[in-house]
XYZ file of N, CA and C in Angstrom:
771
model
N 1.036 -1.830 -0.151
C 0.595 -0.047 -0.085
C 1.251 0.780 -0.267
N 0.368 2.380 -0.928
C 1.236 3.561 -1.162
C 0.451 3.805 -1.365
N 0.935 5.929 -0.669
C 0.209 6.527 -1.710
C 0.672 7.688 -2.671
N 0.749 7.964 -3.078
C 0.929 8.851 -4.824
C 0.463 10.056 -4.675
N 1.057 11.415 -5.043
C 0.460 12.801 -5.149
C 0.375 13.304 -6.532
N -0.421 13.806 -7.103
C -0.577 14.195 -9.209
C -1.163 15.185 -9.895
N -0.719 15.640 -9.983
C -1.348 17.057 -10.376
C -2.431 17.842 -10.643
N -3.957 17.012 -10.497
C -5.117 17.535 -10.884
C -5.361 18.972 -12.040
N -6.741 19.080 -12.128
C -7.130 20.125 -12.881
C -6.858 20.993 -12.149
N -7.328 20.483 -10.605
C -7.838 22.312 -10.462
C -6.869 21.581 -8.123
N -5.754 20.932 -8.692
C -4.889 20.797 -7.536
C -4.528 19.136 -6.992
N -2.876 19.258 -6.696
C -2.276 18.482 -6.280
C -4.199 16.918 -5.043
N -4.044 16.295 -6.112
C -4.561 14.413 -5.505
C -3.877 13.895 -4.895
N -4.374 13.342 -3.699
C -4.322 12.198 -2.761
C -4.181 10.761 -3.181
N -3.690 9.747 -2.937
C -4.511 8.301 -3.974
C -3.339 7.322 -3.565
N -4.538 6.391 -2.089
C -3.182 5.584 -1.796
C -3.522 4.230 -2.773
N -3.029 3.149 -2.972
C -2.955 2.825 -4.517
C -2.421 1.160 -3.715
N -3.383 0.116 -3.958
C -2.506 -1.685 -3.193
C -3.596 -2.398 -4.607
N -3.335 -3.511 -3.763
C -3.691 -4.799 -5.718
C -2.829 -4.915 -6.579
N -3.405 -5.980 -6.503
C -2.107 -6.321 -7.686
C -3.588 -6.945 -9.070
N -2.075 -7.662 -10.389
C -3.795 -8.340 -10.878
C -4.615 -8.032 -11.191
N -5.381 -8.361 -12.434
C -5.310 -8.365 -13.414
C -7.113 -8.191 -13.538
N -8.317 -8.083 -12.414
C -9.592 -7.949 -12.606
C -9.762 -6.524 -12.731
N -11.095 -5.880 -12.195
C -11.564 -4.470 -12.035
C -10.925 -4.642 -11.301
N -10.130 -3.247 -11.997
C -10.001 -2.194 -10.402
C -10.867 -1.157 -9.759
N -11.002 -0.771 -8.774
C -11.665 -0.369 -8.103
C -11.612 1.269 -7.186
N -11.865 2.119 -7.267
C -11.447 3.407 -6.552
C -13.114 3.373 -5.382
N -12.337 4.342 -4.487
C -12.829 4.524 -3.149
C -13.247 5.499 -3.153
N -14.034 5.875 -2.898
C -14.316 7.414 -2.890
C -14.846 7.868 -0.988
N -14.363 8.493 -0.564
C -14.397 8.818 1.251
C -16.614 10.059 1.380
N -16.133 10.240 2.526
C -18.042 10.957 2.655
C -17.660 11.803 3.046
N -17.844 12.720 2.854
C -17.873 14.281 2.928
C -17.337 14.493 4.261
N -16.087 15.380 3.706
C -15.117 15.563 4.871
C -14.335 14.300 6.470
N -14.412 13.050 4.803
C -13.359 12.509 5.609
C -11.750 13.022 5.423
N -12.422 11.445 4.384
C -10.363 10.966 3.505
C -10.154 9.662 3.492
N -9.893 9.601 2.401
C -9.522 8.052 2.061
C -8.529 6.912 2.331
N -7.739 7.121 3.844
C -8.156 6.308 4.442
C -9.016 5.694 5.764
N -10.482 6.282 5.567
C -11.422 5.422 6.261
C -11.459 4.431 5.841
N -11.054 3.939 4.080
C -11.292 2.708 3.285
C -9.460 1.862 3.099
N -8.734 1.879 3.659
C -7.888 1.438 4.205
C -8.144 -0.444 4.322
N -8.630 -0.244 5.144
C -8.881 -1.646 5.440
C -9.733 -1.951 5.669
N -9.777 -1.951 3.541
C -10.353 -2.670 2.513
C -9.925 -2.642 1.269
N -8.549 -2.149 1.464
C -8.061 -2.431 0.379
C -6.987 -3.310 -0.292
N -6.769 -4.833 1.521
C -6.098 -5.879 0.859
C -6.953 -6.591 0.512
N -8.009 -6.965 0.961
C -8.622 -7.668 0.475
C -9.490 -8.092 -0.803
N -9.940 -6.398 -1.047
C -10.633 -6.467 -1.854
C -9.697 -6.226 -2.773
N -8.223 -5.698 -2.850
C -6.973 -5.644 -3.693
C -6.818 -7.382 -4.189
N -7.206 -8.053 -3.711
C -6.656 -9.188 -3.987
C -7.081 -9.736 -5.270
N -6.523 -10.000 -6.010
C -6.337 -9.815 -7.736
C -6.731 -8.730 -8.616
N -6.951 -7.196 -8.127
C -6.457 -7.000 -8.814
C -6.169 -4.641 -8.565
N -6.390 -4.152 -8.541
C -5.607 -2.967 -8.663
C -7.189 -2.053 -7.509
N -6.953 -1.498 -6.247
C -8.165 -0.228 -5.760
C -6.771 0.924 -5.931
N -7.431 1.578 -5.402
C -7.421 2.587 -5.286
C -8.627 3.902 -4.459
N -7.928 4.468 -3.503
C -8.960 4.773 -2.800
C -8.442 6.650 -2.367
N -9.060 7.818 -3.528
C -9.076 9.107 -3.286
C -8.953 10.181 -2.521
N -8.123 10.567 -2.156
C -8.823 12.022 -0.829
C -9.137 13.570 -2.050
N -10.916 13.361 -2.028
C -10.850 14.302 -2.776
C -10.457 16.024 -2.133
N -10.867 16.772 -3.353
C -10.403 18.019 -3.224
C -10.260 19.032 -1.339
N -9.675 19.221 -0.808
C -9.271 20.185 -0.616
C -9.661 18.944 1.582
N -9.733 17.631 0.880
C -9.977 17.240 2.516
C -7.771 15.875 1.625
N -8.047 15.622 3.231
C -6.826 14.444 3.899
C -5.344 15.249 2.762
N -5.069 14.737 2.682
C -3.575 15.072 1.485
C -3.876 15.971 0.371
N -5.765 15.867 -0.734
C -5.018 16.586 -1.752
C -5.135 17.971 -0.830
N -4.899 18.596 -2.266
C -5.179 20.676 -2.059
C -6.325 20.505 -2.451
N -7.158 22.194 -1.732
C -8.522 22.729 -2.185
C -7.967 22.902 -3.256
N -9.885 22.821 -4.053
C -9.838 23.400 -5.468
C -9.154 24.099 -5.955
N -8.023 24.514 -7.018
C -8.000 26.338 -7.128
C -9.036 26.228 -7.949
N -10.420 26.047 -8.048
C -11.349 27.053 -8.180
C -12.526 27.761 -7.220
N -12.347 26.331 -5.979
C -13.343 27.156 -4.846
C -14.111 25.785 -5.355
N -14.644 25.215 -6.484
C -15.674 23.841 -7.096
C -15.517 22.813 -6.262
N -16.746 23.374 -4.959
C -16.854 21.678 -4.333
C -18.155 20.993 -4.794
N -18.627 21.578 -5.894
C -20.630 21.056 -6.157
C -19.325 19.000 -6.651
N -20.634 18.047 -6.497
C -20.468 16.855 -7.278
C -19.685 16.857 -8.334
N -20.127 18.280 -9.427
C -19.680 18.144 -11.013
C -18.355 17.905 -10.532
N -17.125 19.313 -9.741
C -16.028 19.121 -9.575
C -15.644 18.062 -9.415
N -16.685 17.443 -7.763
C -15.861 16.579 -7.626
C -15.643 15.394 -8.545
N -17.099 15.368 -9.205
C -16.478 14.114 -10.323
C -15.032 14.336 -10.770
N -14.812 15.747 -11.281
C -13.535 16.385 -11.792
C -12.449 15.349 -11.977
N -12.092 14.947 -10.606
C -11.456 14.434 -9.479
C -11.464 12.986 -9.516
N -12.421 12.222 -10.178
C -12.825 10.945 -10.544
C -12.110 11.299 -12.012
N -12.357 12.070 -13.027
C -12.013 12.026 -13.911
C -10.174 12.349 -14.410
N -9.420 12.956 -13.190
C -8.205 13.180 -13.191
C -7.329 11.226 -12.942
N -8.287 11.367 -11.802
C -7.362 10.210 -11.246
C -7.709 8.764 -12.398
N -8.488 8.844 -13.382
C -8.716 7.430 -14.184
C -7.441 7.974 -14.877
N -7.318 8.711 -16.003
C -6.408 9.715 -16.905
C -5.509 8.830 -16.187
N -4.911 9.679 -14.191
C -3.361 9.320 -14.082
C -3.476 7.489 -13.758
N -4.156 7.137 -13.134
C -3.849 5.445 -13.372
C -4.527 4.982 -14.476
N -5.012 5.494 -15.633
C -4.454 4.762 -16.378
C -5.956 3.637 -16.766
N -7.085 4.234 -16.032
C -8.480 3.318 -15.652
C -9.192 3.061 -16.497
N -9.704 2.365 -17.503
C -10.075 2.240 -18.611
C -11.370 2.128 -18.336
N -11.837 1.353 -18.007
C -13.181 0.596 -17.055
C -13.259 0.095 -15.744
N -13.338 0.388 -14.949
C -13.968 -0.053 -13.030
C -14.756 0.509 -12.679
N -14.618 -0.288 -10.867
C -16.252 0.180 -10.568
C -16.479 1.349 -9.152
N -16.797 1.813 -9.229
C -16.278 3.227 -8.392
C -16.618 2.333 -6.632
N -16.771 2.619 -5.332
C -17.995 2.581 -3.735
C -17.651 3.454 -3.636
N -18.221 4.108 -3.058
C -18.840 5.729 -2.736
C -19.308 5.456 -1.549
N -18.693 6.343 -0.927
C -19.521 6.297 0.656
C -20.315 7.436 0.563
N -21.794 7.626 1.346
C -21.799 8.566 1.793
C -22.356 9.896 0.861
N -22.147 11.304 1.076
C -22.664 11.444 0.127
C -20.946 11.947 -1.167
N -19.836 11.440 -1.557
C -19.937 10.654 -2.393
C -20.301 9.697 -3.766
N -20.965 9.658 -3.016
C -22.081 8.833 -3.632
C -23.195 9.595 -5.303
N -23.188 10.499 -4.945
C -23.529 12.291 -5.329
C -22.358 11.680 -7.150
N -21.382 12.401 -5.906
C -20.075 12.138 -7.769
C -20.458 11.559 -7.952
N -19.423 9.885 -7.900
C -20.176 8.774 -8.637
C -21.156 9.153 -9.431
N -22.875 9.328 -9.108
C -23.452 8.440 -10.158
C -23.551 10.226 -11.359
N -23.025 11.338 -10.655
C -22.771 11.832 -11.230
C -21.234 11.445 -12.646
N -21.059 11.195 -11.423
C -19.091 10.701 -13.066
C -20.197 9.672 -14.544
N -20.723 8.953 -13.240
C -21.121 7.383 -13.594
C -22.489 7.966 -15.034
N -22.873 8.895 -14.616
C -24.089 9.165 -15.354
C -23.673 9.784 -17.298
N -21.964 10.622 -16.630
C -22.067 11.051 -18.088
C -19.977 10.141 -18.547
N -20.375 9.553 -17.851
C -18.880 7.902 -18.237
C -19.199 6.448 -18.292
N -20.745 6.437 -18.585
C -21.280 5.322 -18.173
C -20.371 3.936 -19.039
N -19.148 4.335 -20.633
C -18.190 3.144 -20.540
C -16.884 2.858 -20.151
N -16.715 3.875 -19.174
C -16.333 4.301 -18.223
C -16.761 2.876 -16.337
N -17.473 3.091 -16.505
C -17.910 2.391 -15.408
C -17.742 1.384 -15.589
N -18.582 0.550 -15.024
C -18.453 -0.953 -14.181
C -19.130 -0.478 -13.308
N -19.884 -0.173 -12.304
C -20.102 -0.225 -11.325
C -20.723 0.787 -10.427
N -22.162 0.743 -9.772
C -21.563 1.795 -8.507
C -22.164 0.526 -7.363
N -21.467 1.081 -6.155
C -21.244 0.575 -4.987
C -21.336 1.463 -4.008
N -22.775 1.410 -3.200
C -22.752 3.157 -2.751
C -22.467 2.112 -1.312
N -21.979 2.654 -0.539
C -21.908 2.704 0.799
C -22.530 3.514 1.758
N -24.106 4.123 2.586
C -24.818 4.256 3.005
C -24.606 6.266 2.664
N -25.439 6.295 1.240
C -25.623 7.303 0.364
C -26.484 8.390 0.710
N -25.959 9.781 0.601
C -26.359 10.370 1.407
C -27.659 10.623 1.071
N -29.027 10.601 1.829
C -31.060 10.732 1.206
C -31.012 11.878 0.757
N -32.244 12.321 -0.046
C -32.819 13.503 -0.053
C -32.801 13.961 0.166
N -31.942 15.576 -0.565
C -32.360 16.937 0.594
C -32.803 17.472 0.361
N -34.132 17.177 -0.725
C -35.510 17.294 -0.831
C -36.325 17.641 0.485
N -35.805 16.377 1.732
C -37.329 16.481 2.512
C -36.900 17.409 3.325
N -35.773 17.502 3.460
C -35.329 18.950 4.418
C -36.350 20.001 4.768
N -36.112 20.523 6.087
C -37.323 21.685 5.654
C -35.803 23.333 5.176
N -37.101 24.190 4.458
C -35.664 24.770 3.797
C -35.115 26.221 4.961
N -35.615 25.653 6.105
C -35.024 26.698 7.625
C -34.052 25.734 8.106
N -34.420 24.356 8.196
C -32.933 22.900 8.151
C -31.103 23.507 8.153
N -32.098 23.671 5.814
C -30.638 23.539 5.189
C -30.402 25.012 4.983
N -30.921 25.381 5.409
C -30.419 27.533 5.757
C -29.517 27.611 6.407
N -29.672 26.999 8.340
C -28.494 27.231 9.571
C -28.221 25.934 8.828
N -28.153 24.420 8.810
C -26.801 24.586 8.289
C -25.375 24.989 7.964
N -26.210 25.463 6.976
C -25.188 26.041 6.078
C -23.787 27.395 6.524
N -25.369 28.300 7.332
C -24.615 29.378 8.117
C -24.165 29.235 9.512
N -24.386 28.227 9.131
C -22.827 27.179 11.120
C -21.851 26.822 9.871
N -22.276 25.942 8.910
C -20.865 25.948 8.451
C -20.443 26.983 7.664
N -20.411 28.274 7.876
C -20.016 29.071 7.171
C -19.476 29.483 7.996
N -19.378 30.184 9.540
C -19.308 30.727 10.218
C -17.957 30.122 11.000
N -17.292 31.314 12.193
C -15.535 30.144 12.670
C -15.685 29.520 13.088
N -17.130 28.831 14.180
C -17.197 27.166 14.717
C -17.099 26.319 13.086
N -17.243 26.709 12.434
C -17.368 25.734 10.824
C -16.641 23.604 11.605
N -15.568 24.208 12.193
C -15.626 22.383 12.346
C -16.420 21.443 14.014
N -16.685 22.435 14.822
C -16.925 22.200 15.649
C -17.846 22.115 15.584
N -18.904 22.873 14.423
C -20.308 22.435 14.246
C -19.753 21.315 13.221
N -19.377 20.705 12.089
C -19.159 19.368 11.438
C -18.396 18.434 12.534
N -17.869 18.420 13.424
C -17.594 17.456 14.670
C -19.024 16.904 15.321
N -19.917 18.124 15.249
C -20.284 17.346 16.684
C -21.601 16.726 16.061
N -21.664 17.014 15.172
C -23.258 16.395 13.968
C -22.570 14.799 13.317
N -20.926 15.287 13.646
C -20.747 13.588 12.922
C -21.021 13.165 14.075
N -20.400 13.476 15.261
C -20.463 12.402 17.080
C -21.403 11.931 16.650
N -22.950 12.594 16.108
C -24.255 11.975 16.674
C -25.160 10.582 16.201
N -23.719 10.666 14.027
C -24.111 10.246 13.267
C -23.053 8.636 13.357
N -21.832 9.332 14.123
C -20.914 8.332 13.472
C -20.346 6.333 14.192
N -21.898 6.184 15.373
C -22.379 4.821 16.262
C -21.443 4.886 17.554
N -21.315 4.314 18.405
C -21.254 3.799 19.323
C -19.698 3.285 19.612
N -18.760 2.996 18.533
C -18.461 2.781 18.844
C -16.342 3.512 18.814
N -16.893 3.864 20.480
C -15.305 5.200 20.224
C -14.103 5.688 19.636
N -13.709 4.690 19.313
C -12.510 4.212 18.388
C -13.302 5.050 16.473
N -13.753 4.497 16.141
C -14.590 4.658 15.065
C -14.650 6.379 15.289
N -15.246 6.803 16.680
C -16.195 7.968 16.553
C -14.743 8.620 16.582
N -13.490 8.598 17.401
C -12.302 9.165 17.009
C -11.394 9.395 16.076
N -11.452 8.304 15.111
C -11.167 8.946 14.209
C -12.206 9.807 12.622
N -13.045 9.272 12.853
C -13.913 10.452 12.522
C -14.189 10.975 11.940
N -13.888 12.186 13.752
C -14.205 13.334 13.603
C -12.377 14.182 13.810
N -10.985 13.490 13.595
C -10.338 13.505 12.908
C -9.573 13.451 12.194
N -10.258 12.891 11.020
C -9.947 13.389 9.344
C -10.949 14.547 9.910
N -11.991 14.563 9.894
C -12.558 15.638 9.197
C -12.435 17.234 9.593
N -10.539 17.324 10.755
C -10.141 18.208 10.976
C -8.878 18.711 10.049
N -8.792 17.066 9.127
C -8.042 17.004 7.998
C -8.531 18.658 6.668
N -10.046 18.781 6.372
C -11.090 19.185 5.551
C -10.968 20.461 5.162
N -9.954 21.332 4.490
C -10.089 22.719 3.911
C -11.345 22.980 4.309
N -10.890 24.693 4.994
C -13.573 24.817 5.749
C -13.457 25.456 4.758
N -12.975 25.539 3.489
C -13.926 26.026 1.774
C -14.266 24.949 1.428
N -14.568 24.119 1.805
C -14.379 22.168 1.628
C -15.391 22.292 2.222
N -15.327 22.635 3.766
C -16.080 21.148 4.703
C -18.077 22.746 4.001
N -17.635 23.379 3.831
C -18.834 24.240 3.716
C -19.422 23.884 2.116
N -17.966 23.775 1.282
C -18.630 24.070 -0.100
C -19.134 22.249 -0.675
N -19.093 22.177 0.093
C -19.536 19.841 0.710
C -21.299 19.610 0.390
N -21.568 20.044 1.761
C -22.276 20.924 2.628
C -23.375 21.831 1.237
N -22.652 23.215 0.646
C -23.831 23.254 0.122
C -24.614 22.613 -1.975
N -22.913 21.293 -1.479
C -23.149 21.096 -3.423
C -24.465 19.732 -2.301
N -24.284 19.260 -1.214
C -25.703 18.725 -0.872
C -27.148 19.288 -0.612
N -26.743 20.177 0.207
C -27.596 20.944 0.184
C -28.558 21.335 -1.701
N -28.334 21.197 -2.262
C -28.533 22.045 -3.246
C -28.886 20.918 -4.273
N -28.623 19.110 -4.135
C -28.721 18.989 -4.424
C -30.288 17.665 -5.347
N -30.435 17.772 -6.137
C -31.511 16.590 -7.184
C -30.866 15.172 -7.784
N -31.577 14.165 -6.700
C -30.635 12.831 -7.295
C -31.389 12.783 -8.432
N -32.541 12.639 -8.442
C -33.441 11.762 -9.616
C -32.575 12.788 -10.791
N -32.258 13.658 -11.289
C -31.583 12.714 -12.735
C -30.332 11.514 -13.335
N -29.272 11.894 -11.859
C -27.945 10.816 -12.076
C -29.102 8.912 -11.526
N -29.728 9.553 -11.062
C -30.226 8.354 -10.622
C -30.839 7.331 -11.968
N -32.217 8.437 -12.781
C -32.254 7.386 -14.554
C -30.720 8.084 -15.411
N -29.928 8.733 -15.071
C -29.765 8.613 -16.472
C -28.546 7.257 -15.468
N -28.227 6.949 -14.751
C -26.656 5.806 -14.391
C -28.207 4.707 -14.961
N -27.822 3.855 -15.609
C -28.852 3.025 -16.409
C -27.611 1.044 -15.965
N -26.648 1.947 -15.232
C -25.576 0.131 -15.240
C -25.707 -0.374 -13.511
N -24.609 -0.868 -13.745
C -25.489 -1.890 -12.063
C -24.730 -1.086 -10.651
N -25.820 -0.862 -9.921
C -25.849 -0.630 -8.929
C -26.525 -1.116 -7.610
N -25.989 -0.716 -6.571
C -26.333 -1.445 -5.723
C -26.132 -0.917 -3.594
N -27.340 -0.450 -2.642
C -26.900 0.781 -2.427
C -26.723 -0.365 -1.399
N -25.971 -0.366 0.565
C -25.695 -0.458 1.517
C -25.949 0.607 2.606
N -26.563 -0.104 2.855
C -27.198 1.268 3.957
C -27.375 0.905 5.348
N -27.410 1.724 6.443
C -27.353 0.923 7.440
C -28.644 1.618 8.028
N -29.332 1.074 9.595
C -30.421 0.919 10.274
C -31.096 2.008 9.955
N -30.104 3.125 10.262
C -30.175 4.987 10.965
C -30.259 5.712 9.497
N -29.974 4.892 8.042
C -31.089 5.895 7.541
C -31.763 5.193 5.460
N -32.431 4.207 6.764
C -33.569 3.289 6.281
C -35.394 3.694 7.070
N -35.572 4.884 5.564
C -36.144 5.760 5.599
C -37.128 5.682 4.586
N -38.356 7.094 3.884
C -38.589 7.785 2.673
C -37.530 8.159 2.266
N -36.395 8.888 2.347
C -36.083 9.502 1.736
C -34.918 8.590 1.520
N -34.434 7.677 1.420
C -33.440 7.270 0.643
C -33.497 7.146 -0.516
N -32.658 6.921 -1.426
C -33.074 7.163 -2.632
C -33.130 5.571 -3.246
N -33.555 4.104 -2.848
C -34.354 3.792 -2.862
C -35.194 3.419 -2.449
N -35.218 5.182 -1.885
C -37.401 4.972 -2.204
C -38.067 5.777 -3.080
N -37.193 6.642 -3.477
C -37.453 6.586 -4.683
C -37.154 6.729 -6.312
N -36.667 5.640 -6.132
C -36.385 4.341 -7.147
C -36.104 2.947 -7.043
N -37.199 2.282 -6.507
C -37.752 1.367 -4.946
C -37.459 -0.130 -6.410
N -36.424 0.358 -7.948
C -35.875 -0.723 -8.508
C -34.481 -1.760 -8.267
N -34.655 0.227 -7.417
C -32.558 0.366 -7.498
C -32.500 -1.324 -5.622
N -31.642 -2.213 -6.290
C -31.142 -3.308 -5.504
C -30.612 -2.687 -3.814
N -30.649 -3.422 -2.416
C -30.424 -2.503 -1.000
C -30.007 -4.041 -0.317
N -29.174 -2.993 0.106
C -29.780 -4.117 1.676
C -29.251 -3.591 2.892
N -29.917 -3.884 4.288
C -29.293 -2.897 5.705
C -28.762 -3.487 6.574
N -27.683 -2.779 7.373
C -26.836 -2.892 8.027
C -27.314 -2.363 9.563
N -28.211 -3.442 10.317
C -28.526 -3.366 11.702
C -27.434 -2.678 12.550
N -27.494 -1.996 13.757
C -25.827 -2.020 14.831
C -24.653 -1.227 13.943
N -25.094 -0.040 13.328
C -22.965 0.162 12.860
C -23.765 1.865 12.775
N -22.781 2.398 13.035
C -22.941 4.023 12.297
C -22.668 4.707 11.151
N -22.440 5.621 10.670
C -22.226 5.816 9.134
C -21.856 5.290 8.731
N -20.223 5.734 8.991
C -18.951 5.247 8.999
C -18.831 2.831 9.193
N -20.171 1.806 7.939
C -20.518 1.578 8.021
C -19.006 0.368 8.062
N -17.674 1.030 7.670
C -16.967 0.174 6.610
C -15.869 0.050 8.151
N -16.349 1.394 8.341
C -15.398 0.796 9.942
C -15.645 -0.305 11.170
N -17.122 0.051 11.041
C -17.763 -0.245 12.801
C -17.967 -1.989 11.455
N -18.844 -2.179 10.798
C -18.789 -3.721 10.499
C -17.633 -4.177 8.925
N -16.646 -4.303 9.407
C -16.107 -4.307 8.260
C -15.731 -5.470 7.342
N -16.414 -7.009 8.253
C -16.023 -7.186 6.944
C -16.980 -8.235 6.215
N -18.673 -7.406 6.688
C -19.964 -7.863 6.205
C -19.356 -6.020 5.011
N -19.289 -5.567 5.260
C -18.934 -4.536 3.809
C -17.881 -5.383 2.713
N -16.808 -5.715 3.795
C -15.900 -6.739 1.740
C -17.164 -7.468 1.952
N -17.608 -7.958 1.639
C -18.201 -9.114 1.162
C -19.648 -8.672 0.333
N -20.165 -8.311 0.975
C -21.025 -7.576 -0.083
C -20.040 -6.745 -1.396
N -19.103 -6.181 -1.041
C -18.187 -5.079 -2.603
C -18.099 -6.387 -3.032
N -17.173 -7.687 -2.543
C -16.592 -9.006 -3.133
C -18.265 -8.864 -3.419
N -19.478 -9.838 -2.939
C -20.266 -10.239 -4.678
C -20.705 -9.134 -5.583
N -20.737 -7.868 -5.235
C -20.305 -7.206 -5.594
C -20.487 -7.048 -7.360
N -19.054 -6.655 -6.783
C -17.791 -7.237 -8.355
C -17.818 -8.686 -8.764
N -18.422 -9.928 -7.628
C -18.869 -10.934 -8.797
C -20.063 -10.826 -10.192
N -19.722 -10.040 -8.777
C -21.390 -9.726 -10.073
C -21.960 -8.786 -11.209
N -20.794 -7.960 -11.748
C -20.390 -7.631 -12.432
C -19.419 -8.006 -13.354
N -20.636 -7.325 -15.020
C -19.378 -8.242 -16.348
C -18.449 -7.702 -17.577
């Protein structure tokens, strides 16, 4: 396992590389205000027989903030474009956690010939269900001087009962540029998931925590989406129940042609 830093369109991007073999490569994307190392435990087992890559999104972890200050899902899809070019990924599977699922769907909808499948781990639910005042309050708080405290406070409520996982998630959150932290929230607050869900016609699977198994889930919008629900976990299921996530990702990879 090694980290590579390369020049992306809007700044340097950091990628953790692992694995070997001729199987379909896999690109892992982390949650908003997270970092690539949240996938570290998955890379070795998933990388048996294929190359695997975990990307630090712009402004996150060891990647530079975006030079154009664009943290939209289309902007983050550009990071995927840059990564695919840098590592010569002609066709690959995307595994995306939380809000990065929207960037994955944006990319997959535009570059369907390159994407073999999309695995969404506890993806963001439909933000249009949030009251306008809640969305506005969230953005106002994240635009202020206490934005890190606000983000960490929220993440502490959804990280689950494992104190080591919570500590890790909050520490990773602190490694995110303040403008990126706000930009990710703005992208989510204004997201309409339906166009990308309709545009992507390839293989997809959603593995969801019981907390997000609700009427605002993406599969409530599109009941044909295959999914499974995991109990007794926080939002970072890959850290709480790595064996379960590993099995489901490998099962999905085996189903993709």
